[in-house]
Structures are given as C-alpha cells and as structure tokens.
Short mmCIF file of C-alpha atoms in Angstrom, two decimals:
data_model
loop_
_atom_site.label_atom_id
_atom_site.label_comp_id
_atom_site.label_asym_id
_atom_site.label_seq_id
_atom_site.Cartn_x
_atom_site.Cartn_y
_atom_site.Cartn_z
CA UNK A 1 10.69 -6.24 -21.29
CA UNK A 2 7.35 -7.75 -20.30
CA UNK A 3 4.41 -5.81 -19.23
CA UNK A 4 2.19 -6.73 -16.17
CA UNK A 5 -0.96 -4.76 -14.57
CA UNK A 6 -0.77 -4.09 -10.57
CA UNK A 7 -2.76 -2.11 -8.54
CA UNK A 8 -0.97 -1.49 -5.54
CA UNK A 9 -3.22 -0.29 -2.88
CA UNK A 10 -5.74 -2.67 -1.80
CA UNK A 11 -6.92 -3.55 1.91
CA UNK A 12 -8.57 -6.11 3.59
CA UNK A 13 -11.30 -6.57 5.72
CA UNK A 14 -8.29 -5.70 8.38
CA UNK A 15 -9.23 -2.18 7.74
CA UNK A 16 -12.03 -0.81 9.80
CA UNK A 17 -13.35 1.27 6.77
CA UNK A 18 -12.77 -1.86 4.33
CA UNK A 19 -16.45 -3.95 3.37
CA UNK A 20 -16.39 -6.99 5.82
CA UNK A 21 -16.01 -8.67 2.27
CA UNK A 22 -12.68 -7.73 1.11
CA UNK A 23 -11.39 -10.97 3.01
CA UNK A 24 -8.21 -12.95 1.89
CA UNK A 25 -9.95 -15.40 0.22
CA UNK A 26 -12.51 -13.28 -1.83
CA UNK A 27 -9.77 -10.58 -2.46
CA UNK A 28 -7.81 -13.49 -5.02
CA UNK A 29 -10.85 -14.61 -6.14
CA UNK A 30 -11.49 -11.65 -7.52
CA UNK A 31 -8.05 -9.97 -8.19
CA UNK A 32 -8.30 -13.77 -10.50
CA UNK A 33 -11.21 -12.15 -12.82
CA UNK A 34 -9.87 -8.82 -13.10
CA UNK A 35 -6.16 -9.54 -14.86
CA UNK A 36 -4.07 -8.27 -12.67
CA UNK A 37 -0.93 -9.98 -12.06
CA UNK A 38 0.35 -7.87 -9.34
CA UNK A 39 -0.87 -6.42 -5.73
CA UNK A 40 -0.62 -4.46 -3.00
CA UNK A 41 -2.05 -5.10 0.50
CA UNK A 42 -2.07 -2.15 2.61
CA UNK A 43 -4.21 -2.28 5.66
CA UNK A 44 -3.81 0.66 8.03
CA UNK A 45 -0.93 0.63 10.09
CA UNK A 46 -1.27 -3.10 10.39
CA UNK A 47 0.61 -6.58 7.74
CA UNK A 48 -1.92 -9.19 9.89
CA UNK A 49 -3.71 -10.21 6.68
CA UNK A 50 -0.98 -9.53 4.28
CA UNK A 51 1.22 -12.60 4.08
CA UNK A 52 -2.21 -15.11 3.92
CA UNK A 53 -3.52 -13.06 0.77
CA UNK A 54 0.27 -13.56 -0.66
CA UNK A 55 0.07 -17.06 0.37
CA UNK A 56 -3.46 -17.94 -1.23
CA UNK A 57 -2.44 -15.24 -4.47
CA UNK A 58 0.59 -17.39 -5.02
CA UNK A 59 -1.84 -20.53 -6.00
CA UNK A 60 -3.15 -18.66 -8.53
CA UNK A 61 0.38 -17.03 -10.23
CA UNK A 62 -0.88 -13.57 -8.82
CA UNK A 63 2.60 -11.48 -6.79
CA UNK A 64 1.76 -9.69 -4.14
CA UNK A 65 3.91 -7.34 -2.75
CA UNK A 66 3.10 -7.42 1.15
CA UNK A 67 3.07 -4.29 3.79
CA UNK A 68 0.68 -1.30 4.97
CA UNK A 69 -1.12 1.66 4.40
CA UNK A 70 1.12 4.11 7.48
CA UNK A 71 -0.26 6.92 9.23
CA UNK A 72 2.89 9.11 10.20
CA UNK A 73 2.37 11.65 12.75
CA UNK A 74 1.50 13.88 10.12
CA UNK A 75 -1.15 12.40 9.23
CA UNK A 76 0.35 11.51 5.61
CA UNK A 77 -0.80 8.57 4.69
CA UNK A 78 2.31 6.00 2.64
CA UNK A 79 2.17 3.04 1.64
CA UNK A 80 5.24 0.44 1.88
CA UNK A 81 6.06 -2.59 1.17
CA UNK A 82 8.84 -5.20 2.07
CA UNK A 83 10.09 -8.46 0.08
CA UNK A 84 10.67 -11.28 3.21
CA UNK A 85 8.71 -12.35 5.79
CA UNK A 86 11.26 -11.13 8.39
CA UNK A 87 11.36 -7.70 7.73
CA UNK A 88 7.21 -7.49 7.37
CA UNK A 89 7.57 -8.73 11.65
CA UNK A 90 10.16 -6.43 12.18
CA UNK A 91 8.03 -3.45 10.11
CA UNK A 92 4.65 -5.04 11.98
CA UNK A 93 6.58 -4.80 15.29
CA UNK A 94 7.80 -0.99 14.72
CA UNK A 95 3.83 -0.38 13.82
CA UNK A 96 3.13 -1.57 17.38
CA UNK A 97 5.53 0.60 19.38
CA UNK A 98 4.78 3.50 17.61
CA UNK A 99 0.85 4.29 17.27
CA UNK A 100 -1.22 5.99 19.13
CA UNK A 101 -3.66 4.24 20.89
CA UNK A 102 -7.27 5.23 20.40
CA UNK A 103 -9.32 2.55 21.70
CA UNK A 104 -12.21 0.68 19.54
CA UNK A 105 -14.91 -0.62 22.09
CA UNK A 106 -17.34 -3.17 19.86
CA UNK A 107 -15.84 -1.66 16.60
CA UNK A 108 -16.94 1.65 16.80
CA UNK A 109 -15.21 2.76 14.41
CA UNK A 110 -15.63 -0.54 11.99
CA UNK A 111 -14.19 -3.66 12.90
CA UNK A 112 -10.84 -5.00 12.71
CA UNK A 113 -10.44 -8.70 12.40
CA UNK A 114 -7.36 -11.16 11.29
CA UNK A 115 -8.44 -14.20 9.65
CA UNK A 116 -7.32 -17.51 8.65
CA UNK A 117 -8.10 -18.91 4.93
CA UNK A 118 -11.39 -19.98 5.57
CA UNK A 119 -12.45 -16.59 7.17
CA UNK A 120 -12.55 -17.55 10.66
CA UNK A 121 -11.82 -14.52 13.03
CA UNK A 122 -8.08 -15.15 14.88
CA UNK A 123 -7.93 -12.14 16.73
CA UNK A 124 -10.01 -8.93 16.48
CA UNK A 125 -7.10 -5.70 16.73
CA UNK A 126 -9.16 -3.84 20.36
CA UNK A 127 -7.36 -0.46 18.89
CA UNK A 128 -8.10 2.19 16.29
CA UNK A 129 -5.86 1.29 13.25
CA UNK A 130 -6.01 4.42 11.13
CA UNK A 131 -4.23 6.85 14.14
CA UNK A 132 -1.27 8.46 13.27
CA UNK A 133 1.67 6.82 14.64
CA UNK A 134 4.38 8.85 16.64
CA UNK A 135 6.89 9.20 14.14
CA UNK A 136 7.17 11.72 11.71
CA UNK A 137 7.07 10.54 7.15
CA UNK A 138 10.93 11.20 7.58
CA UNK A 139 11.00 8.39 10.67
CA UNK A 140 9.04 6.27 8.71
CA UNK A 141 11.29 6.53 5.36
CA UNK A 142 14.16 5.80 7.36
CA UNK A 143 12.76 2.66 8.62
CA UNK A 144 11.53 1.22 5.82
CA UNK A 145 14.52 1.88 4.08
CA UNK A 146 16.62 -0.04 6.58
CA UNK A 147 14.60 -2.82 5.90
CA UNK A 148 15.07 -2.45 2.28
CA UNK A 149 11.31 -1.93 1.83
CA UNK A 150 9.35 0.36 -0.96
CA UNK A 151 8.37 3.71 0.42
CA UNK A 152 5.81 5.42 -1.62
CA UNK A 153 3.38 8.54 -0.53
CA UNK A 154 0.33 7.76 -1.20
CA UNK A 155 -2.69 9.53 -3.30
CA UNK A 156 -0.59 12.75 -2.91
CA UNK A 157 -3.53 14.76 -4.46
CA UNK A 158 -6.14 14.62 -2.16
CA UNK A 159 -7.68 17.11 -0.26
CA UNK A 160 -6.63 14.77 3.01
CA UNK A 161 -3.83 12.41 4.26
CA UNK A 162 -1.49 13.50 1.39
CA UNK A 163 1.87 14.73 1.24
CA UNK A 164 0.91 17.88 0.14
CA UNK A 165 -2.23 18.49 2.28
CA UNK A 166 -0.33 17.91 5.15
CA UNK A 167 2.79 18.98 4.57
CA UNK A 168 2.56 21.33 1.32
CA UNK A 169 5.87 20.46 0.51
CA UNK A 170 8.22 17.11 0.14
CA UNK A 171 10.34 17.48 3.14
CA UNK A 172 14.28 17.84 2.03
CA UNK A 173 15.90 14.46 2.02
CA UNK A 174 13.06 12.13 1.75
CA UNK A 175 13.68 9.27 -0.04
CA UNK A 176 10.75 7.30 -1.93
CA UNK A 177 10.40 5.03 -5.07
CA UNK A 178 7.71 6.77 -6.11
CA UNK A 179 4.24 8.43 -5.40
CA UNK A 180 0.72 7.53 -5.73
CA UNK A 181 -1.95 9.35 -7.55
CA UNK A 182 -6.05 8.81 -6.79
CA UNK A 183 -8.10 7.54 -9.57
CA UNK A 184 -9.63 11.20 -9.63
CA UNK A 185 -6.92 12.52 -11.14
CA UNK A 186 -4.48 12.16 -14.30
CA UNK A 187 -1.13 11.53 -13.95
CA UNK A 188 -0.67 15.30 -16.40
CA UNK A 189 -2.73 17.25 -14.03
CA UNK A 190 -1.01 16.07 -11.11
CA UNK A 191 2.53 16.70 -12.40
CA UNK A 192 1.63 20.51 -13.30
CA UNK A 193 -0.15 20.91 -10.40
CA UNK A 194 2.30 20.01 -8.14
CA UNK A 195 5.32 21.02 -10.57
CA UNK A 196 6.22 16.82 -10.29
CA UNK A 197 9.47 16.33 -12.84
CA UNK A 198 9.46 13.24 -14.87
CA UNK A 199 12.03 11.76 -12.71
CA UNK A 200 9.54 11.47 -9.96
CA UNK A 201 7.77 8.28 -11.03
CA UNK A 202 3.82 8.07 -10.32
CA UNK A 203 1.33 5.13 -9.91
CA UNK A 204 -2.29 4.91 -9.55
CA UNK A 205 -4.25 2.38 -8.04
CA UNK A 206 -7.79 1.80 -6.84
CA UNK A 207 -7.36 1.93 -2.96
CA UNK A 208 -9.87 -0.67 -2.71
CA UNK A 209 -12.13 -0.81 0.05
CA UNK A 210 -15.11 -2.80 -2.04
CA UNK A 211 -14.36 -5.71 -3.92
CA UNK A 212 -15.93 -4.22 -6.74
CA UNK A 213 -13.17 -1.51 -6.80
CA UNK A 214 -9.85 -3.54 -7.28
CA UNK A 215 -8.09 -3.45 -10.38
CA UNK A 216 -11.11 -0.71 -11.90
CA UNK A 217 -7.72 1.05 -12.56
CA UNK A 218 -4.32 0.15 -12.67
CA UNK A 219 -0.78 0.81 -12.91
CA UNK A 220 1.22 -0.87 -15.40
CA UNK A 221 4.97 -2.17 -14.86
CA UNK A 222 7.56 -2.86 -17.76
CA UNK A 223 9.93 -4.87 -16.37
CA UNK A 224 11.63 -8.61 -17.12
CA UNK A 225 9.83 -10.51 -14.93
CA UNK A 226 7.38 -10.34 -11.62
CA UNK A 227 9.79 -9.91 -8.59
CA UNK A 228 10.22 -7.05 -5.50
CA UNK A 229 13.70 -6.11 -7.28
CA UNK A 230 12.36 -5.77 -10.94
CA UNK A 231 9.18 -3.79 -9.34
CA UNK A 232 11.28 -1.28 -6.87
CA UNK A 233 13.83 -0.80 -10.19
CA UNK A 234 10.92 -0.02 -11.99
CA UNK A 235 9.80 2.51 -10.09
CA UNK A 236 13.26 4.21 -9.74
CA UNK A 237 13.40 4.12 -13.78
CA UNK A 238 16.56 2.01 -13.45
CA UNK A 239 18.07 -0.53 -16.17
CA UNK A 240 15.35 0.58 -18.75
CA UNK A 241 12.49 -0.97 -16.28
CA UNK A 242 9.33 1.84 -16.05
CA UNK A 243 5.80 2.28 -15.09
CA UNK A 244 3.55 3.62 -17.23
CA UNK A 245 -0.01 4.81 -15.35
CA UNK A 246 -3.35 3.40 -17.71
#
C-alpha cells in the first residue's frame, strides 16, 4: 500500500462565503505547494466549478474527486462526491429541482460566480446556494448512492449543520462511507463523544474557504494507487485499504 495526503473539503469561489480568490486556477496552484495529492471540491449545493479544477489539477498529477457540499432539508450539511462526468449532471440536475429558492439580488449574501480557466465570469448563480434543499439526509443518501457516489456527513461535531446538531442521532438505515471531523477537534474526542465505533471511519479536512487554509490539515489514505474505487474502499476499510486522520 501507498500513502497519499487529501483534504477533501475545499470550495471555490462558487461559494458565496468562499474568498473571491479560491478560483480554479489559484486553488491548483496552491493545492501544488502544499503536497497534497488528493481533493475535494465541494461548493454548496452546486458541481459548476468542480470538473474545471479536476481538469486544470490533472496537469499537475493532483486527483480530485468532484461533487458538493449538500444542504438537506435538515440543514445537515454532507459532502459527496461522484467518479464520471455523467453522474456529476445528473447529481447537478437533482441539486436544481430540489433547493429552495432564496433569491441573491447583487450578491447579498456573497457572490456566486462560474468561471472559465482564466477566471472570466460565465454565469453568476441569481440564487442563494447554501439553502437547504427539499429532501431530507436519507433522500439525499439514496441518491447519491444510485449514482454510485461517496456520501459522507460532514464536520459532524459542530455546534451547526452537523449530523448531530441537527439531528442528534444517525437516522436508522443511512448509509455513508464515512464522516468528517472539523480541524477543532481530534479524531479520540470525537469518537467518545459521540460513542463513534472504529468501524465508522473518520476524515478531517480543512473546509477551505481561504487559500491559505487548504491542506493546513489533512487526511491521509493507504491505498494502492489514486483512483474513486481505491478512495471509497478506503473509507469502507475494505481489502486492507484505510485512512488514517494526521
């Protein structure tokens, strides 16, 4: 087994809280100086910038693993992830159906722009991207498990838009590869706290909103080679593939 550093949770400039920085472009650039080897882009409730960053990353031998940060109706925030092209439109186009609309006159509440490589604004998204959507974190898990996606709660630990904040509780039958932890917290005091078993495998990542946050921690995955199967069976603890949080 080989071992590679990810951070999974990263946005873009997509993201109405995000730095107008965190762009494509400057996002490899600096992922580049940092060591990481693998990503996550996960805008809210939104994959417009996702497949350019994996495009550019792939220039530079960095994998990212494309998808979203999702806002279920519970306001539990997960973050997912899907291996083709096809099923990020498909995943996109769900997104679209299902949130609520909160409009976002002149960015109110931060802008929200798609861009091409060299930063030029294609389309600016006129509605609130954070809202919850109208499905419920079961809905959601059901989707992105059709699609054969990575389902993963994220930063379960905080105060706000976690599993257990919201819900107190992981609803019976909800399937995930894993959960995320903040960098706030260590992976021991989250497993007591929340009486987490050792089969329930936990990551950490930065949740980068500033360029200088990305890759300040990471997650580190032991596992043959860079790929969406060796990653997801890494998280499941399957074939003798793990994660082990730095």
């Amino acid at each position: 087994m080989n071992s590679f550093r990810a951070d999974l949770h990263i946005h873009t400039l997509l993201s109405p809280c995000a730095d107008l920085e965190m762009s494509p472009a400057n996002i490899v650039n600096k992922v580049k100086k940092t060591g990481l080897q693998i990503i996550g882009i996960t805008d809210h409730n939104s994959t417009k910038n996702a497949l350019l960053v994996k495009k550019l990353a792939e220039k530079e031998g960095i994998f990212v693993l494309a998808g979203a940060e999702v806002t279920t109706k519970e306001e539990v925030h997960c973050i997912v992830f899907f291996e083709f092209e096809e099923q990020l439109i498909q995943f996109q186009q769900f997104l679209e159906k299902q949130i609520t609309i909160i409009p976002n006159p002149d960015g109110y509440f931060g802008y929200q722009p798609v861009v091409d490589e060299n930063d030029y604004i294609l389309e600016l998204i006129p509605n609130y991207l954070p809202a919850a959507l109208k499905k419920g974190i079961s809905e959601v898990q059901k989707t992105v498990e059709k699609l054969n996606g990575i389902f993963i709660p994220a930063h379960v630990d905080r105060p706000s838009n976690g599993l257990f904040s919201q819900l107190g509780f992981i609803p019976p039958g909800l399937k995930f590869d894993g959960m995320g932890i903040s960098k706030f917290s260590s992976e021991k005091d989250v497993r007591k706290h929340y009486v987490l078993g050792k089969e329930i495998t936990l990551i950490r990542n930065s949740d980068a909103h500033y360029l200088q946050q990305i890759g300040e921690i990471y997650t580190e995955f032991n596992i043959e080679n860079i790929c969406f199967t060796e990653i997801k069976m890494a998280l499941n603890q399957q074939n003798n593939r793990f994660v082990k949080i730095q």
